[in-house]
Short mmCIF file of C-alpha atoms and ligand atoms in Angstrom, two decimals:
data_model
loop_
_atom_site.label_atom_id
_atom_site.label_comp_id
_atom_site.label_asym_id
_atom_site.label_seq_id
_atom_site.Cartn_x
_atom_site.Cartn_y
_atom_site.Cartn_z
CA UNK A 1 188.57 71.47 229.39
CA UNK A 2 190.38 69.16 231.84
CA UNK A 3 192.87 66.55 229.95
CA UNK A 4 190.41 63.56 231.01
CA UNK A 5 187.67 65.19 228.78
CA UNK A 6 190.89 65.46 225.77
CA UNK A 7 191.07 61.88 226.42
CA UNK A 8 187.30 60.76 226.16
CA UNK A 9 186.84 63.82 223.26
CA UNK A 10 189.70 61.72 221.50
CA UNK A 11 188.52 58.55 221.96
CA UNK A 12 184.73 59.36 220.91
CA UNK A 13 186.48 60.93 217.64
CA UNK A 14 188.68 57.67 217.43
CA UNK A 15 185.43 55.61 217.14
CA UNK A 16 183.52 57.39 214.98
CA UNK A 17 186.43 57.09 212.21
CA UNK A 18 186.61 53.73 212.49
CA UNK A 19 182.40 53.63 211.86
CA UNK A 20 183.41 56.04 209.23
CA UNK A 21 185.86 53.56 207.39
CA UNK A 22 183.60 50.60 208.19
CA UNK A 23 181.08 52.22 206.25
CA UNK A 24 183.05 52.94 203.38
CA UNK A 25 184.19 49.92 203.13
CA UNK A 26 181.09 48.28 202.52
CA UNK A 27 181.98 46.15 205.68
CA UNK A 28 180.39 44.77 208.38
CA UNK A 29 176.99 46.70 208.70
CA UNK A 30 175.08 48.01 211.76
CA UNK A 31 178.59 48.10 213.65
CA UNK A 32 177.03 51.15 215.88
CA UNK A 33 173.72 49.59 216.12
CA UNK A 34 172.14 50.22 219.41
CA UNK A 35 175.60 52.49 220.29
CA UNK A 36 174.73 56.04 221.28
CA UNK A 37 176.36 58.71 219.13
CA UNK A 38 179.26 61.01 219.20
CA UNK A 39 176.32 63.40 220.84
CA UNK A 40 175.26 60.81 223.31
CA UNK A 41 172.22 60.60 221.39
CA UNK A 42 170.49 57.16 220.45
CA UNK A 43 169.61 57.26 216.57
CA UNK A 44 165.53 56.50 215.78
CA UNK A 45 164.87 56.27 212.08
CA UNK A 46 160.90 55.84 211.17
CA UNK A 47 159.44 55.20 207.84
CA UNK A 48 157.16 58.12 207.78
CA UNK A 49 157.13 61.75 209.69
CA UNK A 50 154.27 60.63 211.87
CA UNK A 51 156.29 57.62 213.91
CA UNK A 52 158.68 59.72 213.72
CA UNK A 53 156.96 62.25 215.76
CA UNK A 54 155.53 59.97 218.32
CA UNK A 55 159.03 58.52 218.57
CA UNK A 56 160.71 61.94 219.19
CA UNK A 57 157.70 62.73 221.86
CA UNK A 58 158.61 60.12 223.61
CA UNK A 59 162.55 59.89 223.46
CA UNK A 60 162.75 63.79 224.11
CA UNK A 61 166.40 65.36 224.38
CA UNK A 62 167.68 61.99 224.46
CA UNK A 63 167.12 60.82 220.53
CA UNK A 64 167.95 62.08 217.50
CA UNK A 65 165.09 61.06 215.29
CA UNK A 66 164.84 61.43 211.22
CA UNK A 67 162.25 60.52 209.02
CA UNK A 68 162.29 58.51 205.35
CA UNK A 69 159.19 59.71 204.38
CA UNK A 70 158.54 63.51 204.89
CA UNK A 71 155.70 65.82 204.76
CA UNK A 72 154.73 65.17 200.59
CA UNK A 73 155.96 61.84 200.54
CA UNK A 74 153.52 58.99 199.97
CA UNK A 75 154.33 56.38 201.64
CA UNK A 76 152.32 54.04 200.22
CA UNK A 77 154.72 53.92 197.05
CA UNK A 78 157.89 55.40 198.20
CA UNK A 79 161.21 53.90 196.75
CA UNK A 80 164.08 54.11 199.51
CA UNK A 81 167.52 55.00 198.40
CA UNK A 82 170.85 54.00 199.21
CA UNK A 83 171.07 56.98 201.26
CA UNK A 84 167.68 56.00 203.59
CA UNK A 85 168.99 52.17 203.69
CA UNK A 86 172.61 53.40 204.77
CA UNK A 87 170.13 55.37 207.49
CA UNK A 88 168.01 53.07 208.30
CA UNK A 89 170.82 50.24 208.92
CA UNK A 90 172.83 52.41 211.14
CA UNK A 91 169.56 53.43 213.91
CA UNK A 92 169.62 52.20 216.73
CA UNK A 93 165.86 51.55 216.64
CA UNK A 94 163.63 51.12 213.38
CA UNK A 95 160.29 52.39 213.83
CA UNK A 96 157.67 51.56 210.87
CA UNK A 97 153.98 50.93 210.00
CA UNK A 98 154.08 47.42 208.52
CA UNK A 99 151.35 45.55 206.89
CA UNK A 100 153.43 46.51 203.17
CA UNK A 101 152.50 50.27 204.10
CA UNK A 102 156.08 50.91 204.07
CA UNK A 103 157.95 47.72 202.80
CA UNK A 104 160.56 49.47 201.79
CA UNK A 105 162.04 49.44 206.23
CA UNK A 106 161.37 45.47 206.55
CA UNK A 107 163.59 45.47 202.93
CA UNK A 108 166.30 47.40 204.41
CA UNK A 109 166.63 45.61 207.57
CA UNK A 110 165.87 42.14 206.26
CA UNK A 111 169.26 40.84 207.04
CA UNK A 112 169.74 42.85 210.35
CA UNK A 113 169.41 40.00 212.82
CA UNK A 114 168.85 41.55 216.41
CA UNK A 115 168.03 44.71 214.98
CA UNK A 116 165.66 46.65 217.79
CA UNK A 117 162.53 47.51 215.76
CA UNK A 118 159.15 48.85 216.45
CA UNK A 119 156.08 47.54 214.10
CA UNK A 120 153.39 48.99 214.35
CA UNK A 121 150.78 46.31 213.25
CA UNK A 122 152.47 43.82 215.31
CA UNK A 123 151.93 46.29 218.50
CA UNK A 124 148.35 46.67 217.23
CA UNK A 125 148.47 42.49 217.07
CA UNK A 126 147.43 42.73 213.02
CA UNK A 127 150.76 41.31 211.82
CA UNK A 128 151.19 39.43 208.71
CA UNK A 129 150.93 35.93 209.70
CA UNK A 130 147.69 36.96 212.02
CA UNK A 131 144.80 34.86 212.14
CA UNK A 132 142.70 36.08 209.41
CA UNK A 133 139.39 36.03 211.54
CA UNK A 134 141.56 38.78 213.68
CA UNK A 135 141.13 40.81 210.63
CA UNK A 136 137.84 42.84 210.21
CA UNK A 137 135.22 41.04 208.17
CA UNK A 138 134.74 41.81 204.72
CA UNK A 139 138.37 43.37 204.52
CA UNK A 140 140.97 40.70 202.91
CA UNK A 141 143.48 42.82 205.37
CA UNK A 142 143.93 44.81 208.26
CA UNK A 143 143.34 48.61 207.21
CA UNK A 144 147.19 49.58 207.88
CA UNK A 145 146.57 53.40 208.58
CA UNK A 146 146.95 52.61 212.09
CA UNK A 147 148.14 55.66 213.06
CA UNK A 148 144.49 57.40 213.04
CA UNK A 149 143.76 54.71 215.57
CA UNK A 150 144.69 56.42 218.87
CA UNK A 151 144.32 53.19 220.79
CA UNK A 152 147.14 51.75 218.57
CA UNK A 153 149.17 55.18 218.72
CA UNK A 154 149.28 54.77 222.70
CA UNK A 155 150.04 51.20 222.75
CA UNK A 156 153.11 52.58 219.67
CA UNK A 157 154.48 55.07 222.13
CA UNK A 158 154.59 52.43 225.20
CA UNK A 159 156.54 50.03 222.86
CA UNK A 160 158.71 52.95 221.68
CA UNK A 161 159.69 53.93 225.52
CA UNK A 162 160.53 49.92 226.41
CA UNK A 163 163.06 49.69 223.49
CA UNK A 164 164.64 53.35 224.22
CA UNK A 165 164.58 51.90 228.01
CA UNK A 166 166.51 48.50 227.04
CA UNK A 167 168.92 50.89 224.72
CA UNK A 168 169.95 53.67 227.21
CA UNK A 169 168.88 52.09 230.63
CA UNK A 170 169.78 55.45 232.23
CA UNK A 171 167.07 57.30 230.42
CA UNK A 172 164.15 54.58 231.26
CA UNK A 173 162.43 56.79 233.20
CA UNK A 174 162.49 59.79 231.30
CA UNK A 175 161.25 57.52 228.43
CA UNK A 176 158.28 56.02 230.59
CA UNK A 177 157.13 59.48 231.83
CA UNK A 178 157.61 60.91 228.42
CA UNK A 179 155.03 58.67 227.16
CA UNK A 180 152.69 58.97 229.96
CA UNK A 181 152.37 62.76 229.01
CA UNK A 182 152.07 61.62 225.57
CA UNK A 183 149.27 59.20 225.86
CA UNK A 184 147.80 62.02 228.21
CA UNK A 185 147.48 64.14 225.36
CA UNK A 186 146.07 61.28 223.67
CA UNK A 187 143.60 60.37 225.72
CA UNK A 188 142.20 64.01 225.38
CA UNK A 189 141.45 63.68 221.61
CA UNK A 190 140.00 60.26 222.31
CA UNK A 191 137.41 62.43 224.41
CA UNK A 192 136.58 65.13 220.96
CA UNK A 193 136.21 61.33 219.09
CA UNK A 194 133.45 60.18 221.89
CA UNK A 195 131.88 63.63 221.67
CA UNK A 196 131.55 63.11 217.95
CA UNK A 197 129.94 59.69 218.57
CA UNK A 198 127.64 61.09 220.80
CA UNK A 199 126.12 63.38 218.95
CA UNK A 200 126.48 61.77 215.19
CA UNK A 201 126.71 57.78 215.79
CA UNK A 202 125.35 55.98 212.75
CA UNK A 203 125.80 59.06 209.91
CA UNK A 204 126.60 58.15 206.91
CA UNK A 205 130.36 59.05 205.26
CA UNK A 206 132.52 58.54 202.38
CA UNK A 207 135.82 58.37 201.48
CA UNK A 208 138.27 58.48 198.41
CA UNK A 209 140.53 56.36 200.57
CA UNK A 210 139.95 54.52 203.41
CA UNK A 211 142.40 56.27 205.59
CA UNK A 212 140.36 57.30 208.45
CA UNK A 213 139.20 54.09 208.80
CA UNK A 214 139.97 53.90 212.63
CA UNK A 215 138.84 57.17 213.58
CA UNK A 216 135.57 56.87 211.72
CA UNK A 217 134.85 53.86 213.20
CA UNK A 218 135.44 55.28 216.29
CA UNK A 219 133.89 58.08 215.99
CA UNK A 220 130.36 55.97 215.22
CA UNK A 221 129.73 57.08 211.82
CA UNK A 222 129.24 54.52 208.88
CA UNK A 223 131.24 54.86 205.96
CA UNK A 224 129.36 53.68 203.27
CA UNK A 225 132.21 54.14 200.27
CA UNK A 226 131.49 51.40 197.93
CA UNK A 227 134.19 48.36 198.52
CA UNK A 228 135.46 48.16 195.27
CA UNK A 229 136.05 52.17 195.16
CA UNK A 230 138.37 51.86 198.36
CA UNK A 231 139.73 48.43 197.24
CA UNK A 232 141.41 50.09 193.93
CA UNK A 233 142.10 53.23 195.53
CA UNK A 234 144.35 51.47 197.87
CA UNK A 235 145.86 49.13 195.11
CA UNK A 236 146.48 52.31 193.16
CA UNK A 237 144.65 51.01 190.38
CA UNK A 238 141.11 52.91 188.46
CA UNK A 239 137.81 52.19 190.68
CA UNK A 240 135.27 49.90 188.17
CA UNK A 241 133.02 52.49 186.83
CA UNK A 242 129.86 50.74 188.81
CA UNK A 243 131.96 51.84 191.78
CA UNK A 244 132.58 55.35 190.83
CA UNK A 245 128.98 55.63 189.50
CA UNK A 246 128.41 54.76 193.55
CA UNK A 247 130.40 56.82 195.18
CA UNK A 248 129.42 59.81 192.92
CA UNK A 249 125.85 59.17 193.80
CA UNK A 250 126.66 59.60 197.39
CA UNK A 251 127.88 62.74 197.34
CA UNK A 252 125.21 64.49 194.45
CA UNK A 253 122.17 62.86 196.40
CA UNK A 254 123.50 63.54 199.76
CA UNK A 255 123.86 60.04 201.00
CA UNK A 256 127.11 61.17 202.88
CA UNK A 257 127.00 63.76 205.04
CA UNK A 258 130.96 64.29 204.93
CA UNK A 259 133.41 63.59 202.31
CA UNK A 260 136.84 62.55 203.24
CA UNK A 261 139.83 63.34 201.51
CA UNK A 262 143.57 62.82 200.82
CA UNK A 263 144.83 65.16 198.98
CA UNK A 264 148.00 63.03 198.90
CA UNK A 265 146.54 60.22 196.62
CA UNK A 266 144.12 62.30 194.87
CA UNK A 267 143.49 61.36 191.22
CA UNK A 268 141.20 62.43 188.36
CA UNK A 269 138.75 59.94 189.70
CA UNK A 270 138.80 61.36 193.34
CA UNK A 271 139.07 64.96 192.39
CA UNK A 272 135.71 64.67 190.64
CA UNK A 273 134.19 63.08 193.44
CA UNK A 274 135.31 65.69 195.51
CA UNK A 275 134.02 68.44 192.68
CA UNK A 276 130.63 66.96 192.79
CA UNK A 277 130.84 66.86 196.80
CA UNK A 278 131.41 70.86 196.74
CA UNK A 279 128.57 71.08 194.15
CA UNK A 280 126.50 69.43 196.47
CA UNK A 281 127.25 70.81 199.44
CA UNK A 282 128.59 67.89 201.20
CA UNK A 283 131.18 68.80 203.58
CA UNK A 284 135.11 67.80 202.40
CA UNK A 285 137.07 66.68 205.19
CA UNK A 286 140.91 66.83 203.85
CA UNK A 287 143.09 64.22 206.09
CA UNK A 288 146.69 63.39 205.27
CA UNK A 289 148.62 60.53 204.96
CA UNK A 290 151.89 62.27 206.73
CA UNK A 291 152.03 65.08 208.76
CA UNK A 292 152.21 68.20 207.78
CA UNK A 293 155.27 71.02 208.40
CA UNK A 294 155.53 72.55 211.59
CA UNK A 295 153.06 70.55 213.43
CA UNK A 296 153.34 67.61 215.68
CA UNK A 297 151.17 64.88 216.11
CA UNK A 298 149.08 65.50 218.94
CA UNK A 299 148.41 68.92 216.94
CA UNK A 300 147.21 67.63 213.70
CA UNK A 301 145.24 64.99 214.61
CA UNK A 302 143.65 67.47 216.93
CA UNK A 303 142.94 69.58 214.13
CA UNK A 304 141.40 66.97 211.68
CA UNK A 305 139.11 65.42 214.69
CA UNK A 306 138.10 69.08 214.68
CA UNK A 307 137.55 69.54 210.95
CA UNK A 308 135.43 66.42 210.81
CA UNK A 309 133.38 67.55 214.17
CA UNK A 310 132.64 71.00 212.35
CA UNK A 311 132.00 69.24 208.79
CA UNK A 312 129.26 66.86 210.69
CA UNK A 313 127.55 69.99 212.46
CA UNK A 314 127.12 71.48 208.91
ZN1 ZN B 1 146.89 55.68 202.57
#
């Protein structure tokens, strides 16, 4: 090592004590926001595994990216800690779902003026303070599983590249063809979704939660679930038992063709719809809130555009 490297090795350790002792003293917060690390690396934190993943995909070698919410997490009604706020506050870009999905990020960085942040719902134009004839009719929000809507997820990734491009100017490029090759990849799956619509547009499905929302739409097919079934399933409250009488008579008469599932909210109520949907020989389509181990995202959602394309041709 030549003694100019010492130098900058020193001063690079120099900094990161003083973060260090910044930190512990409780002082003034975000001090290394939008600062690469020791390892040259810009810091992404995202709420759940699944931003996380499009944000690595597109920030490559040159981010270090960590999730809050993992694989068994639910999102929907995680509590941050300490630990994930003292994380969240020292990223150099915040990547979440919004639309209370995952309130617990716009919590944490409530007071982080300046902070660079990617939202979701506001790329997708559904924020908050949204028009509400923006929203779809008949809904009182903006379904906020936005991530099964691939047009959203590409628009996400573009949004995700800008920001790493204003952070680490050096690495614009990378970050802009990084994306392309990601929204490549998307674009493919988009063609299995128009494939489905071709051959299935207007079958009936249901759902224990309206998390496919997007792709079913997509995709053509009606979801008939009963309103008031998705409405408390969401709220994480019971369905009214007119609604569950519904939904139940869907599945044992055959109504729906496919049953889809998250086994990640799954209650008494939905695991006796799905029972009944087994009994009855309706196809159960399991999709997940997060993603699972070992996969990334262009994988899974690849797999469960598959598993509903088989479940249809049943
Ligand atoms: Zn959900």
């Amino acid at each position: 090592m030549t003694p100019r490297n010492t130098r900058q090795t020193g001063a690079v350790a120099a900094l990161a004590a003083a973060a260090l002792t910044l930190t512990a003293c409780g002082g003034t917060p975000a001090a290394s926001s939008g600062t690469p690390a020791a390892d040259g690396k810009l810091a992404v934190v995202a709420s759940t595994n699944v931003w996380a993943d499009v944000a690595r995909a597109v920030g490559g070698d040159a981010v270090s990216v960590k999730a809050v919410v993992g694989a068994t997490g639910d999102p929907h009604s995680y509590e941050s800690t300490a630990v994930d706020a003292a994380t969240v506050r020292g990223a150099a870009l915040v990547v979440f779902n919004g639309g209370h999905y995952d309130d617990f990020m716009p919590q944490i960085i409530k007071n982080e003026t300046g902070k660079p942040v990617v939202e979701a719902m506001k790329v997708a134009g559904q924020d908050e303070h949204a028009k509400p004839e923006t929203a779809e009719a008949g809904h009182e929000h903006a379904n906020e599983h936005l991530w099964y809507d691939l047009d959203v997820v590409e628009d996400v990734a573009k949004a995700i590249a800008a920001k790493l491009g204003e952070l680490k100017a050096d690495a614009k490029d990378r970050f802009t063809a990084n994306a392309q090759a990601f929204t490549a990849k998307i674009d493919a799956l988009e063609q299995k979704v128009d494939a489905i619509k071709a051959a299935h547009t207007g079958v009936k499905v249901t759902a224990t939660e309206p998390i496919a929302h997007y792709l079913l739409d997509e995709a053509g097919l009606a979801d008939v679930t009963p309103a008031q079934f998705s409405k408390a399933v969401e709220e994480e409250n019971d369905p009214p038992a007119v609604a569950i009488a519904e939904i139940q008579k869907l599945v044992t008469e055959r109504t729906a063709r496919v049953l889809v599932y998250n086994p990640q909210t799954e209650s008494p109520v939905t695991k006796q719809v799905k029972e009944n949907a087994v009994k009855a020989n309706v196809a159960v389509v399991e999709l997940t809130e997060t993603l699972p181990e070992g996969k990334d995202y262009t994988q899974w959602m690849g797999e469960q555009i598959d598993k509903l394309a088989a479940a249809l041709k049943k």
